[in-house]
mmCIF file of C-alpha atoms in Angstrom:
data_model
loop_
_atom_site.group_PDB
_atom_site.id
_atom_site.type_symbol
_atom_site.label_atom_id
_atom_site.label_comp_id
_atom_site.label_asym_id
_atom_site.label_seq_id
_atom_site.Cartn_x
_atom_site.Cartn_y
_atom_site.Cartn_z
ATOM 1 C CA MET N 1 118.831 90.053 78.161
ATOM 2 C CA SER N 2 119.366 92.399 81.197
ATOM 3 C CA ARG N 3 116.704 93.071 83.657
ATOM 4 C CA PRO N 4 114.811 96.300 83.055
ATOM 5 C CA PHE N 5 115.639 98.901 85.625
ATOM 6 C CA VAL N 6 112.716 100.393 87.457
ATOM 7 C CA ALA N 7 112.758 103.624 89.289
ATOM 8 C CA VAL N 8 111.064 103.241 92.718
ATOM 9 C CA PRO N 9 110.491 106.292 94.719
ATOM 10 C CA ALA N 10 111.064 105.547 98.414
ATOM 11 C CA TYR N 11 109.449 107.453 101.371
ATOM 12 C CA ALA N 12 110.118 108.465 104.773
ATOM 13 C CA LEU N 13 109.202 106.041 107.593
ATOM 14 C CA ALA N 14 108.467 107.456 110.997
ATOM 15 C CA GLU N 15 110.523 106.335 114.188
ATOM 16 C CA GLY N 16 109.345 103.014 115.216
ATOM 17 C CA ARG N 17 107.659 102.237 111.944
ATOM 18 C CA VAL N 18 110.271 99.575 111.381
ATOM 19 C CA LYS N 19 110.640 97.078 114.287
ATOM 20 C CA GLY N 20 114.049 97.427 116.072
ATOM 21 C CA TRP N 21 115.047 100.671 114.436
ATOM 22 C CA GLU N 22 115.235 103.566 116.793
ATOM 23 C CA PHE N 23 115.386 106.260 114.274
ATOM 24 C CA PRO N 24 113.430 107.462 111.279
ATOM 25 C CA ALA N 25 114.159 105.633 107.993
ATOM 26 C CA ILE N 26 113.500 105.693 104.330
ATOM 27 C CA GLY N 27 112.296 102.683 102.313
ATOM 28 C CA ALA N 28 109.891 100.862 100.304
ATOM 29 C CA PRO N 29 107.635 97.966 100.919
ATOM 30 C CA ALA N 30 109.260 94.617 100.103
ATOM 31 C CA ARG N 31 106.149 93.176 98.467
ATOM 32 C CA TYR N 32 106.368 95.779 95.406
ATOM 33 C CA LEU N 33 110.033 94.797 94.919
ATOM 34 C CA GLU N 34 109.292 90.987 95.138
ATOM 35 C CA ALA N 35 106.583 91.302 92.534
ATOM 36 C CA LEU N 36 108.970 93.284 90.181
ATOM 37 C CA HIS N 37 111.620 90.491 90.653
ATOM 38 C CA ARG N 38 109.255 87.710 89.794
ATOM 39 C CA ALA N 39 108.333 89.735 86.629
ATOM 40 C CA GLY N 40 112.074 89.880 85.670
ATOM 41 C CA ALA N 41 112.933 93.454 86.740
ATOM 42 C CA GLN N 42 115.496 95.062 88.979
ATOM 43 C CA GLU N 43 114.555 98.036 91.143
ATOM 44 C CA GLY N 44 116.512 101.233 91.635
ATOM 45 C CA VAL N 45 115.082 102.860 94.861
ATOM 46 C CA LEU N 46 115.119 106.698 94.570
ATOM 47 C CA MET N 47 115.585 108.722 97.633
ATOM 48 C CA PRO N 48 113.198 111.756 98.141
ATOM 49 C CA VAL N 49 114.890 114.815 97.014
ATOM 50 C CA ALA N 50 113.853 118.388 96.318
ATOM 51 C CA LEU N 51 113.309 119.090 92.594
ATOM 52 C CA ASP N 52 113.098 122.628 91.353
ATOM 53 C CA ASP N 53 111.630 121.529 88.006
ATOM 54 C CA GLY N 54 110.761 118.912 85.692
ATOM 55 C CA GLY N 55 114.178 119.014 84.147
ATOM 56 C CA GLU N 56 115.801 117.634 87.326
ATOM 57 C CA ALA N 57 113.148 114.905 87.413
ATOM 58 C CA ASP N 58 113.907 114.077 83.713
ATOM 59 C CA ASP N 59 117.660 113.843 84.594
ATOM 60 C CA LEU N 60 116.855 111.386 87.537
ATOM 61 C CA LEU N 61 114.939 109.062 85.215
ATOM 62 C CA GLU N 62 117.498 109.110 82.446
ATOM 63 C CA HIS N 63 119.100 105.723 83.262
ATOM 64 C CA PHE N 64 115.817 103.948 84.096
ATOM 65 C CA ASP N 65 113.274 101.890 81.902
ATOM 66 C CA ALA N 66 110.110 102.481 83.961
ATOM 67 C CA LEU N 67 108.601 104.116 86.853
ATOM 68 C CA LEU N 68 106.752 102.432 89.739
ATOM 69 C CA LEU N 69 104.613 104.812 92.216
ATOM 70 C CA LEU N 70 103.656 103.237 95.396
ATOM 71 C CA GLY N 71 101.047 103.399 98.171
ATOM 72 C CA GLY N 72 100.962 105.654 101.227
ATOM 73 C CA GLY N 73 99.544 108.677 102.790
ATOM 74 C CA ASP N 74 97.373 111.291 101.284
ATOM 75 C CA LEU N 75 98.326 114.051 98.891
ATOM 76 C CA ASP N 76 98.025 117.631 99.889
ATOM 77 C CA PRO N 77 94.523 118.835 98.695
ATOM 78 C CA ALA N 78 96.025 122.180 97.784
ATOM 79 C CA ARG N 79 97.583 120.254 94.916
ATOM 80 C CA TYR N 80 94.296 120.169 93.144
ATOM 81 C CA ASP N 81 92.784 123.385 94.494
ATOM 82 C CA GLN N 82 90.697 122.064 97.318
ATOM 83 C CA GLU N 83 90.485 122.823 101.040
ATOM 84 C CA ARG N 84 91.468 119.922 103.165
ATOM 85 C CA HIS N 85 88.808 117.273 104.621
ATOM 86 C CA THR N 86 89.054 116.574 108.197
ATOM 87 C CA LYS N 87 89.953 112.913 107.340
ATOM 88 C CA VAL N 88 92.845 113.716 105.147
ATOM 89 C CA TYR N 89 96.035 112.289 106.879
ATOM 90 C CA GLY N 90 99.762 111.713 106.235
ATOM 91 C CA VAL N 91 100.625 114.459 104.117
ATOM 92 C CA VAL N 92 104.038 114.931 103.174
ATOM 93 C CA PRO N 93 104.406 117.970 100.847
ATOM 94 C CA GLU N 94 108.029 116.941 99.684
ATOM 95 C CA ARG N 95 106.943 113.478 98.804
ATOM 96 C CA ASP N 96 104.001 115.032 96.646
ATOM 97 C CA ALA N 97 106.393 117.289 94.938
ATOM 98 C CA PHE N 98 109.058 114.556 94.283
ATOM 99 C CA GLU N 99 106.385 112.092 92.990
ATOM 100 C CA ILE N 100 104.487 114.575 90.865
ATOM 101 C CA ALA N 101 107.545 115.810 89.110
ATOM 102 C CA LEU N 102 108.722 112.155 88.527
ATOM 103 C CA ALA N 103 105.371 111.272 87.022
ATOM 104 C CA CYS N 104 105.291 114.265 84.604
ATOM 105 C CA ALA N 105 108.822 113.596 83.647
ATOM 106 C CA ALA N 106 108.128 109.854 83.050
ATOM 107 C CA ILE N 107 105.007 110.798 80.761
ATOM 108 C CA GLU N 108 106.973 113.247 78.899
ATOM 109 C CA ARG N 109 109.589 110.519 78.008
ATOM 110 C CA ARG N 110 106.829 108.069 77.256
ATOM 111 C CA MET N 111 108.417 105.887 79.802
ATOM 112 C CA PRO N 112 106.140 103.015 81.083
ATOM 113 C CA VAL N 113 104.470 103.892 84.483
ATOM 114 C CA LEU N 114 102.597 101.612 86.984
ATOM 115 C CA ALA N 115 100.945 103.729 89.827
ATOM 116 C CA ILE N 116 99.316 101.833 92.642
ATOM 117 C CA CYS N 117 96.851 103.157 95.413
ATOM 118 C CA ARG N 118 98.544 106.669 96.297
ATOM 119 C CA GLY N 119 100.461 106.496 93.199
ATOM 120 C CA HIS N 120 97.205 105.975 91.156
ATOM 121 C CA GLN N 121 96.054 109.194 92.688
ATOM 122 C CA VAL N 122 99.641 110.904 92.122
ATOM 123 C CA LEU N 123 99.258 110.112 88.415
ATOM 124 C CA ASN N 124 95.750 111.622 88.101
ATOM 125 C CA VAL N 125 96.615 114.712 90.200
ATOM 126 C CA ALA N 126 100.019 115.217 88.090
ATOM 127 C CA LEU N 127 97.848 115.434 85.071
ATOM 128 C CA GLY N 128 95.444 117.975 86.509
ATOM 129 C CA GLY N 129 92.858 115.717 88.053
ATOM 130 C CA THR N 130 91.085 115.791 91.312
ATOM 131 C CA LEU N 131 90.385 113.432 94.333
ATOM 132 C CA LEU N 132 87.516 112.447 96.371
ATOM 133 C CA GLN N 133 89.002 113.156 99.760
ATOM 134 C CA HIS N 134 87.051 110.835 101.869
ATOM 135 C CA LEU N 135 84.757 107.884 100.818
ATOM 136 C CA ALA N 136 81.618 107.695 102.675
ATOM 137 C CA ALA N 137 81.403 103.803 102.233
ATOM 138 C CA ASP N 138 83.759 101.536 104.093
ATOM 139 C CA GLY N 139 84.053 98.815 101.491
ATOM 140 C CA HIS N 140 87.462 99.694 100.324
ATOM 141 C CA GLY N 141 89.257 99.262 103.687
ATOM 142 C CA ALA N 142 90.449 101.796 106.248
ATOM 143 C CA PRO N 143 94.288 102.577 105.795
ATOM 144 C CA GLY N 144 96.487 102.501 108.845
ATOM 145 C CA VAL N 145 94.368 100.358 111.178
ATOM 146 C CA PRO N 146 94.651 96.762 112.118
ATOM 147 C CA GLY N 147 92.204 94.653 109.763
ATOM 148 C CA GLY N 148 91.966 97.720 107.583
ATOM 149 C CA SER N 149 92.182 95.887 104.131
ATOM 150 C CA ALA N 150 89.206 94.779 102.231
ATOM 151 C CA MET N 151 88.430 92.370 99.473
ATOM 152 C CA HIS N 152 86.193 93.461 96.667
ATOM 153 C CA ALA N 153 85.542 92.858 93.107
ATOM 154 C CA VAL N 154 86.558 95.129 90.161
ATOM 155 C CA ARG N 155 85.193 95.282 86.614
ATOM 156 C CA ILE N 156 87.765 95.965 83.900
ATOM 157 C CA GLU N 157 86.901 97.526 80.585
ATOM 158 C CA PRO N 158 87.432 95.332 77.606
ATOM 159 C CA GLY N 159 89.984 96.288 75.258
ATOM 160 C CA SER N 160 91.952 98.371 77.846
ATOM 161 C CA ARG N 161 95.615 97.964 78.772
ATOM 162 C CA MET N 162 94.554 96.722 82.086
ATOM 163 C CA ALA N 163 92.320 94.085 80.618
ATOM 164 C CA ALA N 164 95.175 93.137 78.124
ATOM 165 C CA ALA N 165 97.659 93.004 81.181
ATOM 166 C CA THR N 166 95.565 90.879 83.592
ATOM 167 C CA ASP N 167 93.745 88.723 80.829
ATOM 168 C CA ALA N 168 90.630 89.243 82.939
ATOM 169 C CA SER N 169 87.359 91.429 82.927
ATOM 170 C CA ARG N 170 86.392 91.005 86.584
ATOM 171 C CA PHE N 171 88.491 89.708 89.657
ATOM 172 C CA ASP N 172 88.795 90.318 93.478
ATOM 173 C CA VAL N 173 91.425 92.739 94.707
ATOM 174 C CA CYS N 174 92.839 93.679 98.006
ATOM 175 C CA SER N 175 92.167 97.249 98.945
ATOM 176 C CA HIS N 176 92.876 99.765 101.727
ATOM 177 C CA HIS N 177 92.155 103.342 100.818
ATOM 178 C CA HIS N 178 89.725 106.002 101.814
ATOM 179 C CA GLN N 179 90.219 108.234 98.780
ATOM 180 C CA ALA N 180 89.487 107.946 95.006
ATOM 181 C CA VAL N 181 89.921 109.509 91.671
ATOM 182 C CA ASP N 182 87.189 112.056 90.831
ATOM 183 C CA ALA N 183 87.680 114.422 87.855
ATOM 184 C CA LEU N 184 90.225 112.682 85.480
ATOM 185 C CA GLY N 185 93.358 114.123 84.659
ATOM 186 C CA ASP N 186 94.297 115.320 81.053
ATOM 187 C CA GLY N 187 94.553 112.252 78.640
ATOM 188 C CA LEU N 188 93.421 109.665 81.467
ATOM 189 C CA ARG N 189 90.396 107.449 81.197
ATOM 190 C CA ALA N 190 88.728 105.392 83.715
ATOM 191 C CA VAL N 191 89.150 101.530 82.950
ATOM 192 C CA ALA N 192 88.177 99.805 86.003
ATOM 193 C CA TRP N 193 85.561 100.254 88.790
ATOM 194 C CA ALA N 194 84.327 98.706 91.957
ATOM 195 C CA ASP N 195 80.668 97.572 92.443
ATOM 196 C CA ASP N 196 79.842 100.965 94.096
ATOM 197 C CA GLY N 197 81.131 102.984 91.283
ATOM 198 C CA THR N 198 84.363 103.944 92.620
ATOM 199 C CA ILE N 199 87.093 104.169 89.952
ATOM 200 C CA GLU N 200 89.617 101.669 90.525
ATOM 201 C CA GLY N 201 91.668 101.877 87.373
ATOM 202 C CA ILE N 202 92.955 104.519 84.935
ATOM 203 C CA GLU N 203 95.267 104.626 81.952
ATOM 204 C CA LEU N 204 96.747 107.161 79.621
ATOM 205 C CA ASP N 205 95.216 107.565 76.246
ATOM 206 C CA GLY N 206 97.795 107.121 73.376
ATOM 207 C CA ASP N 207 100.731 104.911 72.840
ATOM 208 C CA ALA N 208 102.541 105.415 76.124
ATOM 209 C CA TRP N 209 101.886 102.663 78.763
ATOM 210 C CA ALA N 210 100.746 104.374 82.147
ATOM 211 C CA VAL N 211 98.334 102.545 84.158
ATOM 212 C CA GLY N 212 97.044 103.304 87.642
ATOM 213 C CA ALA N 213 95.334 100.701 89.948
ATOM 214 C CA GLN N 214 93.591 101.955 93.192
ATOM 215 C CA TRP N 215 93.932 98.637 94.988
ATOM 216 C CA HIS N 216 97.136 96.938 95.992
ATOM 217 C CA PRO N 217 98.036 94.185 93.403
ATOM 218 C CA GLU N 218 101.464 93.501 95.296
ATOM 219 C CA ASP N 219 99.468 92.436 98.472
ATOM 220 C CA THR N 220 98.195 89.186 96.563
ATOM 221 C CA ALA N 221 100.512 88.799 93.591
ATOM 222 C CA ALA N 222 102.573 86.032 95.154
ATOM 223 C CA GLU N 223 99.381 83.944 95.147
ATOM 224 C CA ASP N 224 97.153 85.450 92.477
ATOM 225 C CA PRO N 225 98.272 85.149 88.851
ATOM 226 C CA ILE N 226 95.985 87.831 87.699
ATOM 227 C CA GLN N 227 97.820 90.494 90.092
ATOM 228 C CA GLN N 228 101.219 89.346 89.235
ATOM 229 C CA ARG N 229 100.364 89.567 85.481
ATOM 230 C CA LEU N 230 99.944 93.560 86.095
ATOM 231 C CA PHE N 231 103.408 93.546 87.098
ATOM 232 C CA ASP N 232 104.661 91.137 84.316
ATOM 233 C CA ALA N 233 103.020 93.385 81.694
ATOM 234 C CA PHE N 234 104.567 96.521 83.259
ATOM 235 C CA VAL N 235 108.157 95.000 83.120
ATOM 236 C CA ALA N 236 107.410 93.694 79.421
ATOM 237 C CA GLN N 237 106.677 97.290 78.593
ATOM 238 C CA ALA N 238 109.919 98.391 80.219
ATOM 239 C CA ARG N 239 112.011 95.692 78.421
ATOM 240 C CA ALA N 240 110.405 96.807 75.124
ATOM 241 C CA GLY N 241 111.047 100.404 75.521
ATOM 242 C CA ASN N 242 114.460 100.314 77.099
ATOM 243 C CA GLN N 243 114.830 103.992 78.129
ATOM 244 C CA ARG N 244 118.312 103.638 79.045
ATOM 245 C CA THR N 245 121.222 105.320 77.146
#
């Protein structure tokens, strides 16, 4: 059986971000791709492009089986009708537009979606939700600084897709974010929480498999079977649905 083909939107890397490269680059962190490979999928990295409407995003996804949304900088708060907090960083409006259009098109197609950290927030905003722009507590790790990751526990709702995927109800995760889901987008429900009440997992109601994780399962998936099982379940959904024409 052929490997499911997973769309992975890449993003711009500033000059000097990649050691030995003198110029800006576009890429995707290897850990996400390695987790997909272990699960039996093949990635197709999408270069960021300007999309005028959802139809263009739908055309881009036509030959893929699933969509993986990656971590990264903050979304522009204007996307959810808020003024920008002073702690918001790394906003790239073109990336916001690209990934929101892809998320909406994937959901319209009923294509499996796994959304991680920033991607989890993109999924929520794409469906009309809002974000907490800066968490007062520091237990989730500070992004973009050495030692900024934090390990903490999450509780999973029994009977949820995330519980079925991980086969667990509570486990430790690697986290580095300063924002979180606030008001849920249309059709989404919270299915995982940190001990401080922060929403750590969301999923779409209905038959379509769309799951968001606020933490970074790819960081520990090579050593932690629970985290790898999230990718395994995602790829299994991609294989079963097989959206390719």
